[in-house]
CSV table of N, CA and C in Angstrom, one decimal:
chain,number,residue,atom,x,y,z
A,1,MET,N,-31.3,63.4,110.4
A,1,MET,CA,-30.1,64.1,110.3
A,1,MET,C,-28.9,63.2,109.9
A,2,ASN,N,-28.0,63.7,109.1
A,2,ASN,CA,-26.9,62.9,108.7
A,2,ASN,C,-25.6,63.1,109.4
A,3,PHE,N,-25.6,63.4,110.6
A,3,PHE,CA,-24.4,63.4,111.4
A,3,PHE,C,-24.6,62.5,112.6
A,4,SER,N,-23.4,62.1,113.1
A,4,SER,CA,-23.4,61.0,114.1
A,4,SER,C,-23.9,61.5,115.5
A,5,TYR,N,-23.7,62.7,115.8
A,5,TYR,CA,-24.1,63.2,117.1
A,5,TYR,C,-24.7,64.6,117.0
A,6,ILE,N,-25.7,64.8,117.9
A,6,ILE,CA,-26.4,66.1,117.9
A,6,ILE,C,-25.9,66.9,119.1
A,7,LEU,N,-25.8,68.2,118.9
A,7,LEU,CA,-25.3,69.1,120.0
A,7,LEU,C,-26.4,69.2,121.0
A,8,THR,N,-26.5,68.3,121.9
A,8,THR,CA,-27.5,68.4,123.0
A,8,THR,C,-26.9,67.8,124.3
A,9,PRO,N,-27.5,68.3,125.4
A,9,PRO,CA,-27.0,67.7,126.7
A,9,PRO,C,-27.3,66.2,126.7
A,10,VAL,N,-26.4,65.4,127.2
A,10,VAL,CA,-26.6,63.9,127.3
A,10,VAL,C,-26.0,63.4,128.6
A,11,TYR,N,-26.5,62.2,129.0
A,11,TYR,CA,-26.0,61.5,130.1
A,11,TYR,C,-25.3,60.3,129.6
A,12,MET,N,-24.1,60.1,130.1
A,12,MET,CA,-23.3,58.9,129.6
A,12,MET,C,-23.0,58.0,130.8
A,13,LEU,N,-23.0,56.7,130.6
A,13,LEU,CA,-22.6,55.8,131.6
A,13,LEU,C,-21.2,55.4,131.5
A,14,PHE,N,-20.4,55.7,132.5
A,14,PHE,CA,-18.9,55.4,132.4
A,14,PHE,C,-18.6,54.6,133.6
A,15,ASN,N,-18.2,53.3,133.4
A,15,ASN,CA,-17.9,52.4,134.5
A,15,ASN,C,-18.9,52.4,135.6
A,16,GLY,N,-20.2,52.4,135.3
A,16,GLY,CA,-21.2,52.3,136.2
A,16,GLY,C,-21.6,53.6,136.9
A,17,ILE,N,-21.0,54.7,136.4
A,17,ILE,CA,-21.3,56.0,137.0
A,17,ILE,C,-21.9,56.9,135.8
A,18,ILE,N,-23.0,57.5,136.2
A,18,ILE,CA,-23.6,58.4,135.2
A,18,ILE,C,-23.0,59.7,135.2
A,19,ILE,N,-22.5,60.1,134.0
A,19,ILE,CA,-21.8,61.4,133.9
A,19,ILE,C,-22.6,62.3,133.0
A,20,PHE,N,-22.8,63.5,133.4
A,20,PHE,CA,-23.5,64.5,132.5
A,20,PHE,C,-22.5,65.2,131.6
A,21,SER,N,-22.7,65.1,130.3
A,21,SER,CA,-21.8,65.7,129.4
A,21,SER,C,-22.7,66.9,128.8
A,22,PRO,N,-22.2,68.1,128.9
A,22,PRO,CA,-23.0,69.2,128.4
A,22,PRO,C,-23.3,69.2,126.9
A,23,PHE,N,-22.4,68.7,126.1
A,23,PHE,CA,-22.6,68.7,124.6
A,23,PHE,C,-21.8,67.6,124.0
A,24,GLN,N,-22.4,67.0,123.0
A,24,GLN,CA,-21.7,66.1,122.1
A,24,GLN,C,-21.2,66.8,120.9
A,25,ILE,N,-20.3,66.3,120.2
A,25,ILE,CA,-19.7,66.9,119.1
A,25,ILE,C,-20.4,66.4,117.8
A,26,LYS,N,-20.7,67.3,116.9
A,26,LYS,CA,-21.3,66.9,115.6
A,26,LYS,C,-20.1,66.3,114.7
A,27,ILE,N,-20.4,65.2,114.1
A,27,ILE,CA,-19.5,64.6,113.1
A,27,ILE,C,-20.2,64.7,111.8
A,28,PHE,N,-19.7,65.5,110.9
A,28,PHE,CA,-20.4,65.8,109.6
A,28,PHE,C,-19.9,64.8,108.5
A,29,ASN,N,-20.6,64.7,107.5
A,29,ASN,CA,-20.2,64.0,106.4
A,29,ASN,C,-20.7,64.7,105.1
A,30,LYS,N,-20.3,64.2,104.0
A,30,LYS,CA,-20.6,64.8,102.7
A,30,LYS,C,-22.1,64.8,102.4
A,31,GLU,N,-22.7,63.8,102.8
A,31,GLU,CA,-24.2,63.7,102.6
A,31,GLU,C,-24.9,64.8,103.3
A,32,HIS,N,-24.4,65.2,104.5
A,32,HIS,CA,-25.0,66.3,105.2
A,32,HIS,C,-24.8,67.6,104.4
A,33,MET,N,-23.6,67.8,103.9
A,33,MET,CA,-23.3,68.9,103.1
A,33,MET,C,-24.2,69.0,101.8
A,34,LYS,N,-24.4,67.9,101.2
A,34,LYS,CA,-25.2,67.9,100.0
A,34,LYS,C,-26.7,68.3,100.4
A,35,GLU,N,-27.2,67.8,101.5
A,35,GLU,CA,-28.5,68.1,102.0
A,35,GLU,C,-28.6,69.6,102.3
A,36,LEU,N,-27.5,70.2,102.9
A,36,LEU,CA,-27.5,71.6,103.2
A,36,LEU,C,-27.6,72.4,101.9
A,37,ILE,N,-26.9,72.0,100.9
A,37,ILE,CA,-26.9,72.8,99.6
A,37,ILE,C,-28.3,72.7,99.0
A,38,GLU,N,-28.9,71.6,99.0
A,38,GLU,CA,-30.3,71.4,98.5
A,38,GLU,C,-31.2,72.3,99.3
A,39,ASN,N,-31.1,72.3,100.6
A,39,ASN,CA,-32.0,73.1,101.5
A,39,ASN,C,-31.8,74.6,101.2
A,40,ILE,N,-30.5,75.0,101.0
A,40,ILE,CA,-30.2,76.4,100.7
A,40,ILE,C,-30.8,76.8,99.4
A,41,GLN,N,-30.7,75.9,98.4
A,41,GLN,CA,-31.3,76.3,97.1
A,41,GLN,C,-32.8,76.4,97.1
A,42,SER,N,-33.5,75.5,97.8
A,42,SER,CA,-34.9,75.6,97.9
A,42,SER,C,-35.4,76.8,98.7
A,43,THR,N,-34.6,77.1,99.8
A,43,THR,CA,-34.9,78.3,100.6
A,43,THR,C,-34.8,79.6,99.8
A,44,ILE,N,-33.7,79.6,98.9
A,44,ILE,CA,-33.5,80.8,98.1
A,44,ILE,C,-34.7,80.9,97.1
A,45,GLU,N,-35.1,79.8,96.5
A,45,GLU,CA,-36.2,79.9,95.5
A,45,GLU,C,-37.5,80.4,96.2
A,46,SER,N,-37.8,79.9,97.4
A,46,SER,CA,-39.0,80.3,98.1
A,46,SER,C,-38.9,81.8,98.5
A,47,PHE,N,-37.7,82.2,98.9
A,47,PHE,CA,-37.5,83.6,99.2
A,47,PHE,C,-37.7,84.5,98.0
A,48,GLN,N,-37.2,84.1,96.8
A,48,GLN,CA,-37.3,84.9,95.6
A,48,GLN,C,-38.8,85.0,95.2
A,49,THR,N,-39.5,83.9,95.3
A,49,THR,CA,-40.9,83.9,94.9
A,49,THR,C,-41.7,84.8,95.8
A,50,ASP,N,-41.5,84.7,97.1
A,50,ASP,CA,-42.3,85.5,98.1
A,50,ASP,C,-41.9,87.0,98.0
A,51,ALA,N,-40.6,87.3,97.8
A,51,ALA,CA,-40.2,88.7,97.8
A,51,ALA,C,-40.7,89.3,96.5
A,52,ASN,N,-40.8,88.6,95.4
A,52,ASN,CA,-41.4,89.1,94.2
A,52,ASN,C,-42.9,89.4,94.3
A,53,LEU,N,-43.6,88.5,95.0
A,53,LEU,CA,-45.0,88.7,95.2
A,53,LEU,C,-45.2,89.9,96.0
A,54,GLN,N,-44.4,90.2,97.1
A,54,GLN,CA,-44.6,91.4,97.9
A,54,GLN,C,-44.3,92.6,97.0
A,55,LEU,N,-43.2,92.6,96.2
A,55,LEU,CA,-42.8,93.7,95.5
A,55,LEU,C,-43.8,94.0,94.4
A,56,GLU,N,-44.3,93.0,93.7
A,56,GLU,CA,-45.2,93.3,92.5
A,56,GLU,C,-46.6,93.5,92.9
A,57,SER,N,-47.1,92.8,93.9
A,57,SER,CA,-48.6,92.9,94.2
A,57,SER,C,-48.8,93.5,95.6
A,58,GLY,N,-47.8,93.7,96.3
A,58,GLY,CA,-48.0,94.3,97.7
A,58,GLY,C,-48.6,93.3,98.6
A,59,ASN,N,-48.3,92.0,98.4
A,59,ASN,CA,-48.9,90.9,99.2
A,59,ASN,C,-48.1,90.9,100.6
A,60,LYS,N,-48.8,91.3,101.7
A,60,LYS,CA,-48.1,91.4,103.0
A,60,LYS,C,-47.7,90.0,103.5
A,61,ALA,N,-48.6,89.1,103.3
A,61,ALA,CA,-48.3,87.7,103.8
A,61,ALA,C,-47.0,87.2,103.1
A,62,ALA,N,-46.9,87.5,101.8
A,62,ALA,CA,-45.7,87.0,101.1
A,62,ALA,C,-44.4,87.7,101.7
A,63,GLY,N,-44.5,88.9,102.1
A,63,GLY,CA,-43.4,89.6,102.7
A,63,GLY,C,-43.0,89.0,104.0
A,64,THR,N,-44.0,88.5,104.8
A,64,THR,CA,-43.7,87.8,106.0
A,64,THR,C,-43.0,86.5,105.7
A,65,ARG,N,-43.5,85.8,104.7
A,65,ARG,CA,-42.8,84.5,104.4
A,65,ARG,C,-41.4,84.8,103.9
A,66,ALA,N,-41.2,85.8,103.1
A,66,ALA,CA,-39.9,86.2,102.6
A,66,ALA,C,-38.9,86.5,103.8
A,67,ARG,N,-39.4,87.2,104.8
A,67,ARG,CA,-38.5,87.5,105.9
A,67,ARG,C,-38.2,86.2,106.7
A,68,LYS,N,-39.2,85.3,106.8
A,68,LYS,CA,-39.0,84.1,107.5
A,68,LYS,C,-37.9,83.2,106.7
A,69,SER,N,-38.1,83.2,105.4
A,69,SER,CA,-37.1,82.5,104.6
A,69,SER,C,-35.7,83.1,104.7
A,70,SER,N,-35.6,84.4,104.9
A,70,SER,CA,-34.3,85.0,105.0
A,70,SER,C,-33.6,84.6,106.3
A,71,LEU,N,-34.4,84.4,107.4
A,71,LEU,CA,-33.8,84.0,108.6
A,71,LEU,C,-33.4,82.5,108.5
A,72,ALA,N,-34.2,81.7,107.9
A,72,ALA,CA,-33.9,80.3,107.7
A,72,ALA,C,-32.6,80.2,106.9
A,73,LEU,N,-32.5,81.0,105.8
A,73,LEU,CA,-31.3,81.0,105.0
A,73,LEU,C,-30.1,81.4,105.7
A,74,GLU,N,-30.2,82.3,106.6
A,74,GLU,CA,-29.0,82.7,107.4
A,74,GLU,C,-28.5,81.5,108.3
A,75,LYS,N,-29.5,80.8,108.9
A,75,LYS,CA,-29.1,79.6,109.7
A,75,LYS,C,-28.4,78.6,108.8
A,76,LEU,N,-29.0,78.3,107.7
A,76,LEU,CA,-28.5,77.3,106.8
A,76,LEU,C,-27.1,77.7,106.3
A,77,LEU,N,-26.8,78.9,106.0
A,77,LEU,CA,-25.5,79.3,105.5
A,77,LEU,C,-24.5,79.3,106.6
A,78,LYS,N,-24.9,79.5,107.9
A,78,LYS,CA,-23.9,79.4,109.0
A,78,LYS,C,-23.6,77.9,109.2
A,79,GLU,N,-24.6,77.0,109.1
A,79,GLU,CA,-24.3,75.6,109.2
A,79,GLU,C,-23.4,75.1,108.1
A,80,PHE,N,-23.7,75.6,106.8
A,80,PHE,CA,-22.8,75.2,105.7
A,80,PHE,C,-21.4,75.6,105.9
A,81,ARG,N,-21.2,76.8,106.5
A,81,ARG,CA,-19.8,77.3,106.8
A,81,ARG,C,-19.1,76.4,107.7
A,82,LYS,N,-19.8,75.9,108.8
A,82,LYS,CA,-19.3,75.0,109.8
A,82,LYS,C,-18.8,73.7,109.1
A,83,VAL,N,-19.7,73.2,108.3
A,83,VAL,CA,-19.5,71.9,107.7
A,83,VAL,C,-18.3,72.0,106.7
A,84,SER,N,-18.3,73.1,105.9
A,84,SER,CA,-17.3,73.4,104.9
A,84,SER,C,-15.9,73.5,105.6
A,85,VAL,N,-15.8,74.2,106.7
A,85,VAL,CA,-14.5,74.3,107.4
A,85,VAL,C,-14.1,73.0,107.9
A,86,ALA,N,-15.1,72.2,108.5
A,86,ALA,CA,-14.7,70.9,109.0
A,86,ALA,C,-14.2,70.0,107.9
A,87,GLU,N,-14.8,70.0,106.8
A,87,GLU,CA,-14.4,69.2,105.6
A,87,GLU,C,-13.0,69.6,105.1
A,88,SER,N,-12.7,70.9,105.1
A,88,SER,CA,-11.5,71.3,104.6
A,88,SER,C,-10.3,71.0,105.5
A,89,LYS,N,-10.6,70.8,106.8
A,89,LYS,CA,-9.6,70.4,107.8
A,89,LYS,C,-9.2,68.9,107.8
A,90,LYS,N,-10.0,68.1,107.0
A,90,LYS,CA,-9.8,66.7,107.0
A,90,LYS,C,-8.5,66.4,106.2
């Protein structure tokens, strides 16, 4: 991943005392945004392929893959929005 911190619980050592921090802050960069755009494009392509297979030939497995791609696409677009807003505030 191309950001400095991941949103996960962590333990930090502060002056010899272990402190539990519930979350670290993600620090994004332009490389992360570029990767997101590439992932979004590839997910859209796989969605279109699978959706067309389901539509044209009635392939049920392709429909399942298309629905899975749509959920992945939703997550990627939300992540892109977060990164885009963070970049615009710089």
